[in-house]
Amino acid sequence: DAMVIQNPRYQVTQFGKPVTLSCSQTLNHNVMYWYQQKSSQAPKLLFHYYDKDFNNEADTPDNFQSRRPNTSFCFLDIRSPGLGDAAMYLCATSVRGSESVGYTFGSGTRLTVV
Amino acid sequence: TQLLEQSPQFLSIQEGENLTVYCNSSSVFSSLQWYRQEPGEGPVLLVTVVTGGEVKKLKRLTFQFGDARKDSSLHITAAQPGDTGLYLCAGGRWGKLQFGAGTQVVVTP
């Protein structure tokens, strides 16, 4: 089945130690998103790629970076994780112009910072 | 500032009861979607509504989009334990989705 896969499912990192989360898709969707979801809060959009065009949300901290080397893969890099960055990170995909069809989400990566 | 307000935040009911959750905004959306999220998983799309006044039914779930396209409701008839989860509404604006904080629904046998 076509899907969005996030690895790892659970990640524990040390305070200040860089960490990378990955997302891959077999849907051939041209848009990929990264959301941060903290407990009991709405998923918050960090950034998205339309093909190779990177779009950062205005309030996304500089500590968060992203790479999309090809259509299938997208990475979230947290350069110096703080305790406040502990959250569920969700990757999603869609087709540009067809967002009303809905996003397809991965299962998420639960990040713990110790 | 939360663009989409969901209510109630938490709802606990017995199996067989009905429930309604609401999603409200002061902004107009081109489309509105409902997702269900289970613990440790990503949200799964339930339905998209695009036309003001639209009503969609998905088995025991009924979704309604307000005439002004600013609000929506989700009604579950004869809830079952499998309906337990976090229900998120999301509005489409400028090609991006804005999410509400969700309604946690717990259905006990």
PDB file of C-alpha atoms in Angstrom:
ATOM      1  CA  ASP A   1       0.000   0.000   0.000  1.00  0.00           C
ATOM      2  CA  ALA A   2       1.120   3.516  -0.742  1.00  0.00           C
ATOM      3  CA  MET A   3       1.972   5.251   2.458  1.00  0.00           C
ATOM      4  CA  VAL A   4       3.994   7.704   4.493  1.00  0.00           C
ATOM      5  CA  ILE A   5       6.635   6.132   6.735  1.00  0.00           C
ATOM      6  CA  GLN A   6       8.423   7.862   9.558  1.00  0.00           C
ATOM      7  CA  ASN A   7      11.552   6.623  11.253  1.00  0.00           C
ATOM      8  CA  PRO A   8      12.229   6.096  14.006  1.00  0.00           C
ATOM      9  CA  ARG A   9       8.902   5.778  15.832  1.00  0.00           C
ATOM     10  CA  TYR A  10      10.579   6.765  19.094  1.00  0.00           C
ATOM     11  CA  GLN A  11      13.726   8.826  19.473  1.00  0.00           C
ATOM     12  CA  VAL A  12      15.533   9.754  22.666  1.00  0.00           C
ATOM     13  CA  THR A  13      18.215  12.404  22.378  1.00  0.00           C
ATOM     14  CA  GLN A  14      20.361  14.346  24.779  1.00  0.00           C
ATOM     15  CA  PHE A  15      19.890  18.015  25.422  1.00  0.00           C
ATOM     16  CA  GLY A  16      21.820  19.903  22.749  1.00  0.00           C
ATOM     17  CA  LYS A  17      22.727  16.837  20.666  1.00  0.00           C
ATOM     18  CA  PRO A  18      21.675  17.139  17.003  1.00  0.00           C
ATOM     19  CA  VAL A  19      18.996  14.731  15.876  1.00  0.00           C
ATOM     20  CA  THR A  20      17.465  13.876  12.500  1.00  0.00           C
ATOM     21  CA  LEU A  21      14.023  12.476  11.877  1.00  0.00           C
ATOM     22  CA  SER A  22      13.134  10.950   8.535  1.00  0.00           C
ATOM     23  CA  CYS A  23      10.036  10.618   6.411  1.00  0.00           C
ATOM     24  CA  SER A  24       9.522   8.698   3.181  1.00  0.00           C
ATOM     25  CA  GLN A  25       6.488   8.384   0.925  1.00  0.00           C
ATOM     26  CA  THR A  26       5.428   6.109  -1.892  1.00  0.00           C
ATOM     27  CA  LEU A  27       2.473   8.293  -2.937  1.00  0.00           C
ATOM     28  CA  ASN A  28       4.492  10.486  -5.287  1.00  0.00           C
ATOM     29  CA  HIS A  29       2.877  13.549  -3.696  1.00  0.00           C
ATOM     30  CA  ASN A  30       4.607  16.807  -4.524  1.00  0.00           C
ATOM     31  CA  VAL A  31       4.082  18.462  -1.144  1.00  0.00           C
ATOM     32  CA  MET A  32       5.576  17.265   2.142  1.00  0.00           C
ATOM     33  CA  TYR A  33       4.945  18.834   5.540  1.00  0.00           C
ATOM     34  CA  TRP A  34       6.426  18.640   9.010  1.00  0.00           C
ATOM     35  CA  TYR A  35       4.176  19.254  11.993  1.00  0.00           C
ATOM     36  CA  GLN A  36       5.039  19.425  15.687  1.00  0.00           C
ATOM     37  CA  GLN A  37       2.371  18.186  18.094  1.00  0.00           C
ATOM     38  CA  LYS A  38       2.694  18.612  21.835  1.00  0.00           C
ATOM     39  CA  SER A  39       0.409  16.926  24.311  1.00  0.00           C
ATOM     40  CA  SER A  40      -3.198  18.180  24.144  1.00  0.00           C
ATOM     41  CA  GLN A  41      -2.292  20.731  21.478  1.00  0.00           C
ATOM     42  CA  ALA A  42      -3.039  21.158  17.811  1.00  0.00           C
ATOM     43  CA  PRO A  43      -0.434  19.994  15.334  1.00  0.00           C
ATOM     44  CA  LYS A  44       1.667  23.033  14.460  1.00  0.00           C
ATOM     45  CA  LEU A  45       3.064  23.427  10.963  1.00  0.00           C
ATOM     46  CA  LEU A  46       6.841  23.921  10.981  1.00  0.00           C
ATOM     47  CA  PHE A  47       7.530  24.007   7.230  1.00  0.00           C
ATOM     48  CA  HIS A  48       6.642  22.399   3.969  1.00  0.00           C
ATOM     49  CA  TYR A  49       8.164  21.603   0.606  1.00  0.00           C
ATOM     50  CA  TYR A  50       6.401  22.031  -2.688  1.00  0.00           C
ATOM     51  CA  ASP A  51       8.694  19.909  -4.851  1.00  0.00           C
ATOM     52  CA  LYS A  52      12.071  21.407  -3.946  1.00  0.00           C
ATOM     53  CA  ASP A  53      10.713  24.778  -2.891  1.00  0.00           C
ATOM     54  CA  PHE A  54      11.112  25.188   0.862  1.00  0.00           C
ATOM     55  CA  ASN A  55       8.514  27.184   2.803  1.00  0.00           C
ATOM     56  CA  ASN A  56       9.259  28.030   6.402  1.00  0.00           C
ATOM     57  CA  GLU A  57       6.554  29.183   8.813  1.00  0.00           C
ATOM     58  CA  ALA A  58       7.351  32.568  10.296  1.00  0.00           C
ATOM     59  CA  ASP A  59       7.402  31.316  13.878  1.00  0.00           C
ATOM     60  CA  THR A  60       9.449  28.162  13.313  1.00  0.00           C
ATOM     61  CA  PRO A  61      12.645  28.432  15.382  1.00  0.00           C
ATOM     62  CA  ASP A  62      15.975  28.498  13.539  1.00  0.00           C
ATOM     63  CA  ASN A  63      16.885  25.390  15.505  1.00  0.00           C
ATOM     64  CA  PHE A  64      14.678  23.427  13.092  1.00  0.00           C
ATOM     65  CA  GLN A  65      15.887  22.712   9.578  1.00  0.00           C
ATOM     66  CA  SER A  66      14.683  20.468   6.804  1.00  0.00           C
ATOM     67  CA  ARG A  67      16.013  18.739   3.719  1.00  0.00           C
ATOM     68  CA  ARG A  68      14.248  17.124   0.811  1.00  0.00           C
ATOM     69  CA  PRO A  69      16.840  15.368  -1.357  1.00  0.00           C
ATOM     70  CA  ASN A  70      14.213  13.851  -3.679  1.00  0.00           C
ATOM     71  CA  THR A  71      10.440  13.444  -4.065  1.00  0.00           C
ATOM     72  CA  SER A  72      10.277  10.479  -1.733  1.00  0.00           C
ATOM     73  CA  PHE A  73      12.283  11.618   1.255  1.00  0.00           C
ATOM     74  CA  CYS A  74      12.175  14.512   3.671  1.00  0.00           C
ATOM     75  CA  PHE A  75      14.241  15.037   6.823  1.00  0.00           C
ATOM     76  CA  LEU A  76      13.761  17.158   9.919  1.00  0.00           C
ATOM     77  CA  ASP A  77      16.977  18.259  11.618  1.00  0.00           C
ATOM     78  CA  ILE A  78      16.941  19.688  15.114  1.00  0.00           C
ATOM     79  CA  ARG A  79      20.348  21.267  15.601  1.00  0.00           C
ATOM     80  CA  SER A  80      20.346  21.690  19.382  1.00  0.00           C
ATOM     81  CA  PRO A  81      17.300  20.075  20.958  1.00  0.00           C
ATOM     82  CA  GLY A  82      15.973  21.637  24.115  1.00  0.00           C
ATOM     83  CA  LEU A  83      13.574  20.182  26.636  1.00  0.00           C
ATOM     84  CA  GLY A  84      10.798  22.205  25.035  1.00  0.00           C
ATOM     85  CA  ASP A  85      11.292  20.384  21.745  1.00  0.00           C
ATOM     86  CA  ALA A  86      10.015  17.112  23.167  1.00  0.00           C
ATOM     87  CA  ALA A  87       6.928  16.341  21.091  1.00  0.00           C
ATOM     88  CA  MET A  88       5.393  14.135  18.451  1.00  0.00           C
ATOM     89  CA  TYR A  89       6.685  15.092  14.993  1.00  0.00           C
ATOM     90  CA  LEU A  90       4.325  14.313  12.153  1.00  0.00           C
ATOM     91  CA  CYS A  91       5.148  14.140   8.473  1.00  0.00           C
ATOM     92  CA  ALA A  92       2.344  14.551   5.952  1.00  0.00           C
ATOM     93  CA  THR A  93       1.972  14.667   2.186  1.00  0.00           C
ATOM     94  CA  SER A  94      -0.507  16.079  -0.272  1.00  0.00           C
ATOM     95  CA  VAL A  95      -0.936  16.971  -3.913  1.00  0.00           C
ATOM     96  CA  ARG A  96      -0.590  20.678  -4.618  1.00  0.00           C
ATOM     97  CA  GLY A  97      -3.952  22.130  -5.566  1.00  0.00           C
ATOM     98  CA  SER A  98      -5.791  19.139  -4.118  1.00  0.00           C
ATOM     99  CA  GLU A  99      -5.334  19.843  -0.438  1.00  0.00           C
ATOM    100  CA  SER A 100      -9.077  19.533   0.033  1.00  0.00           C
ATOM    101  CA  VAL A 101      -8.652  15.841  -0.715  1.00  0.00           C
ATOM    102  CA  GLY A 102      -6.758  15.619   2.533  1.00  0.00           C
ATOM    103  CA  TYR A 103      -3.313  15.032   3.842  1.00  0.00           C
ATOM    104  CA  THR A 104      -1.776  11.608   4.368  1.00  0.00           C
ATOM    105  CA  PHE A 105       0.097  11.424   7.648  1.00  0.00           C
ATOM    106  CA  GLY A 106       2.803   9.124   8.834  1.00  0.00           C
ATOM    107  CA  SER A 107       2.600   7.490  12.260  1.00  0.00           C
ATOM    108  CA  GLY A 108       4.859  10.123  13.754  1.00  0.00           C
ATOM    109  CA  THR A 109       8.110  10.141  15.701  1.00  0.00           C
ATOM    110  CA  ARG A 110       7.879  10.686  19.446  1.00  0.00           C
ATOM    111  CA  LEU A 111      10.936  12.705  20.470  1.00  0.00           C
ATOM    112  CA  THR A 112      12.146  12.685  24.064  1.00  0.00           C
ATOM    113  CA  VAL A 113      14.922  15.052  25.160  1.00  0.00           C
ATOM    114  CA  VAL A 114      16.885  14.090  28.270  1.00  0.00           C
TER     115      VAL A 114
ATOM    116  CA  THR B   1      -3.944  32.483  18.559  1.00  0.00           C
ATOM    117  CA  GLN B   2      -6.010  29.405  17.782  1.00  0.00           C
ATOM    118  CA  LEU B   3      -7.772  29.839  14.454  1.00  0.00           C
ATOM    119  CA  LEU B   4      -9.970  26.823  15.014  1.00  0.00           C
ATOM    120  CA  GLU B   5     -11.664  26.254  18.355  1.00  0.00           C
ATOM    121  CA  GLN B   6     -12.933  22.793  19.134  1.00  0.00           C
ATOM    122  CA  SER B   7     -15.430  21.933  21.837  1.00  0.00           C
ATOM    123  CA  PRO B   8     -15.677  20.186  24.099  1.00  0.00           C
ATOM    124  CA  GLN B   9     -12.039  19.401  24.824  1.00  0.00           C
ATOM    125  CA  PHE B  10     -12.940  16.047  26.353  1.00  0.00           C
ATOM    126  CA  LEU B  11     -16.011  13.829  26.097  1.00  0.00           C
ATOM    127  CA  SER B  12     -16.620  10.549  27.878  1.00  0.00           C
ATOM    128  CA  ILE B  13     -19.743   8.552  27.047  1.00  0.00           C
ATOM    129  CA  GLN B  14     -21.164   5.058  27.286  1.00  0.00           C
ATOM    130  CA  GLU B  15     -21.417   2.747  24.322  1.00  0.00           C
ATOM    131  CA  GLY B  16     -24.655   3.329  22.417  1.00  0.00           C
ATOM    132  CA  GLU B  17     -24.952   7.029  23.263  1.00  0.00           C
ATOM    133  CA  ASN B  18     -24.784   9.814  20.711  1.00  0.00           C
ATOM    134  CA  LEU B  19     -22.280  12.664  20.724  1.00  0.00           C
ATOM    135  CA  THR B  20     -21.529  15.866  18.861  1.00  0.00           C
ATOM    136  CA  VAL B  21     -18.268  17.776  18.674  1.00  0.00           C
ATOM    137  CA  TYR B  22     -17.884  21.253  17.287  1.00  0.00           C
ATOM    138  CA  CYS B  23     -15.291  23.189  15.365  1.00  0.00           C
ATOM    139  CA  ASN B  24     -15.632  26.973  15.171  1.00  0.00           C
ATOM    140  CA  SER B  25     -13.659  29.817  13.665  1.00  0.00           C
ATOM    141  CA  SER B  26     -14.002  33.485  12.858  1.00  0.00           C
ATOM    142  CA  SER B  27     -12.277  32.798   9.524  1.00  0.00           C
ATOM    143  CA  VAL B  28     -13.653  31.391   6.302  1.00  0.00           C
ATOM    144  CA  PHE B  29     -12.065  28.213   5.020  1.00  0.00           C
ATOM    145  CA  SER B  30     -12.006  26.849   1.488  1.00  0.00           C
ATOM    146  CA  SER B  31     -12.430  23.369   2.923  1.00  0.00           C
ATOM    147  CA  LEU B  32     -12.647  21.734   6.295  1.00  0.00           C
ATOM    148  CA  GLN B  33     -11.452  18.291   7.192  1.00  0.00           C
ATOM    149  CA  TRP B  34     -11.976  15.949  10.112  1.00  0.00           C
ATOM    150  CA  TYR B  35      -9.294  13.549  11.265  1.00  0.00           C
ATOM    151  CA  ARG B  36      -9.192  10.910  13.978  1.00  0.00           C
ATOM    152  CA  GLN B  37      -5.930  10.280  15.803  1.00  0.00           C
ATOM    153  CA  GLU B  38      -5.252   7.316  18.043  1.00  0.00           C
ATOM    154  CA  PRO B  39      -2.489   7.355  20.694  1.00  0.00           C
ATOM    155  CA  GLY B  40       0.969   7.111  19.181  1.00  0.00           C
ATOM    156  CA  GLU B  41      -0.322   7.369  15.624  1.00  0.00           C
ATOM    157  CA  GLY B  42      -0.722  10.055  13.005  1.00  0.00           C
ATOM    158  CA  PRO B  43      -4.121  11.569  12.178  1.00  0.00           C
ATOM    159  CA  VAL B  44      -6.258   9.669   9.685  1.00  0.00           C
ATOM    160  CA  LEU B  45      -8.583  11.603   7.383  1.00  0.00           C
ATOM    161  CA  LEU B  46     -12.285  10.921   7.931  1.00  0.00           C
ATOM    162  CA  VAL B  47     -13.942  13.425   5.596  1.00  0.00           C
ATOM    163  CA  THR B  48     -13.528  16.701   3.715  1.00  0.00           C
ATOM    164  CA  VAL B  49     -16.344  19.223   3.332  1.00  0.00           C
ATOM    165  CA  VAL B  50     -16.041  22.045   0.839  1.00  0.00           C
ATOM    166  CA  THR B  51     -19.493  23.535   0.263  1.00  0.00           C
ATOM    167  CA  GLY B  52     -21.288  25.742   2.788  1.00  0.00           C
ATOM    168  CA  GLY B  53     -24.227  23.826   4.259  1.00  0.00           C
ATOM    169  CA  GLU B  54     -22.850  20.506   3.099  1.00  0.00           C
ATOM    170  CA  VAL B  55     -23.718  17.373   5.071  1.00  0.00           C
ATOM    171  CA  LYS B  56     -21.773  14.162   4.657  1.00  0.00           C
ATOM    172  CA  LYS B  57     -22.446  10.802   6.241  1.00  0.00           C
ATOM    173  CA  LEU B  58     -19.904   8.089   6.882  1.00  0.00           C
ATOM    174  CA  LYS B  59     -21.720   5.128   8.438  1.00  0.00           C
ATOM    175  CA  ARG B  60     -22.592   6.348  11.964  1.00  0.00           C
ATOM    176  CA  LEU B  61     -20.711   9.649  11.545  1.00  0.00           C
ATOM    177  CA  THR B  62     -22.433  12.772  10.216  1.00  0.00           C
ATOM    178  CA  PHE B  63     -20.416  15.847   9.287  1.00  0.00           C
ATOM    179  CA  GLN B  64     -21.829  19.274   8.629  1.00  0.00           C
ATOM    180  CA  PHE B  65     -20.177  22.389   7.234  1.00  0.00           C
ATOM    181  CA  GLY B  66     -21.685  25.714   8.238  1.00  0.00           C
ATOM    182  CA  ASP B  67     -23.354  27.878   5.614  1.00  0.00           C
ATOM    183  CA  ALA B  68     -20.669  30.546   6.021  1.00  0.00           C
ATOM    184  CA  ARG B  69     -17.871  27.959   5.899  1.00  0.00           C
ATOM    185  CA  LYS B  70     -16.580  29.023   9.305  1.00  0.00           C
ATOM    186  CA  ASP B  71     -17.728  26.111  11.434  1.00  0.00           C
ATOM    187  CA  SER B  72     -18.412  22.421  11.363  1.00  0.00           C
ATOM    188  CA  SER B  73     -19.808  19.655  13.520  1.00  0.00           C
ATOM    189  CA  LEU B  74     -19.299  15.936  13.802  1.00  0.00           C
ATOM    190  CA  HIS B  75     -22.123  13.793  15.153  1.00  0.00           C
ATOM    191  CA  ILE B  76     -21.650  10.137  16.081  1.00  0.00           C
ATOM    192  CA  THR B  77     -24.721   7.972  16.477  1.00  0.00           C
ATOM    193  CA  ALA B  78     -24.660   4.949  18.776  1.00  0.00           C
ATOM    194  CA  ALA B  79     -20.998   5.361  19.667  1.00  0.00           C
ATOM    195  CA  GLN B  80     -18.815   2.284  19.986  1.00  0.00           C
ATOM    196  CA  PRO B  81     -15.531   1.758  21.857  1.00  0.00           C
ATOM    197  CA  GLY B  82     -13.774   1.758  18.484  1.00  0.00           C
ATOM    198  CA  ASP B  83     -14.777   5.403  18.089  1.00  0.00           C
ATOM    199  CA  THR B  84     -12.419   6.350  20.916  1.00  0.00           C
ATOM    200  CA  GLY B  85      -9.762   8.795  19.781  1.00  0.00           C
ATOM    201  CA  LEU B  86      -8.745  12.407  19.319  1.00  0.00           C
ATOM    202  CA  TYR B  87     -10.937  14.120  16.730  1.00  0.00           C
ATOM    203  CA  LEU B  88      -9.205  16.985  14.963  1.00  0.00           C
ATOM    204  CA  CYS B  89     -10.729  19.489  12.611  1.00  0.00           C
ATOM    205  CA  ALA B  90      -8.517  21.257  10.110  1.00  0.00           C
ATOM    206  CA  GLY B  91      -9.267  24.190   7.853  1.00  0.00           C
ATOM    207  CA  GLY B  92      -7.673  24.802   4.493  1.00  0.00           C
ATOM    208  CA  ARG B  93      -6.340  28.280   3.764  1.00  0.00           C
ATOM    209  CA  TRP B  94      -3.789  29.274   1.159  1.00  0.00           C
ATOM    210  CA  GLY B  95      -2.967  25.666   0.453  1.00  0.00           C
ATOM    211  CA  LYS B  96      -2.138  24.857   4.072  1.00  0.00           C
ATOM    212  CA  LEU B  97      -4.061  23.178   6.874  1.00  0.00           C
ATOM    213  CA  GLN B  98      -4.619  24.830  10.244  1.00  0.00           C
ATOM    214  CA  PHE B  99      -5.602  22.413  12.981  1.00  0.00           C
ATOM    215  CA  GLY B 100      -7.787  22.747  16.024  1.00  0.00           C
ATOM    216  CA  ALA B 101      -6.551  21.332  19.344  1.00  0.00           C
ATOM    217  CA  GLY B 102      -8.950  18.405  19.110  1.00  0.00           C
ATOM    218  CA  THR B 103     -11.685  16.745  21.124  1.00  0.00           C
ATOM    219  CA  GLN B 104     -10.672  13.628  23.040  1.00  0.00           C
ATOM    220  CA  VAL B 105     -13.550  11.147  22.873  1.00  0.00           C
ATOM    221  CA  VAL B 106     -13.667   8.112  25.143  1.00  0.00           C
ATOM    222  CA  VAL B 107     -16.400   5.515  24.634  1.00  0.00           C
ATOM    223  CA  THR B 108     -16.655   2.950  27.403  1.00  0.00           C
ATOM    224  CA  PRO B 109     -18.355  -0.441  26.963  1.00  0.00           C
TER     225      PRO B 109
END
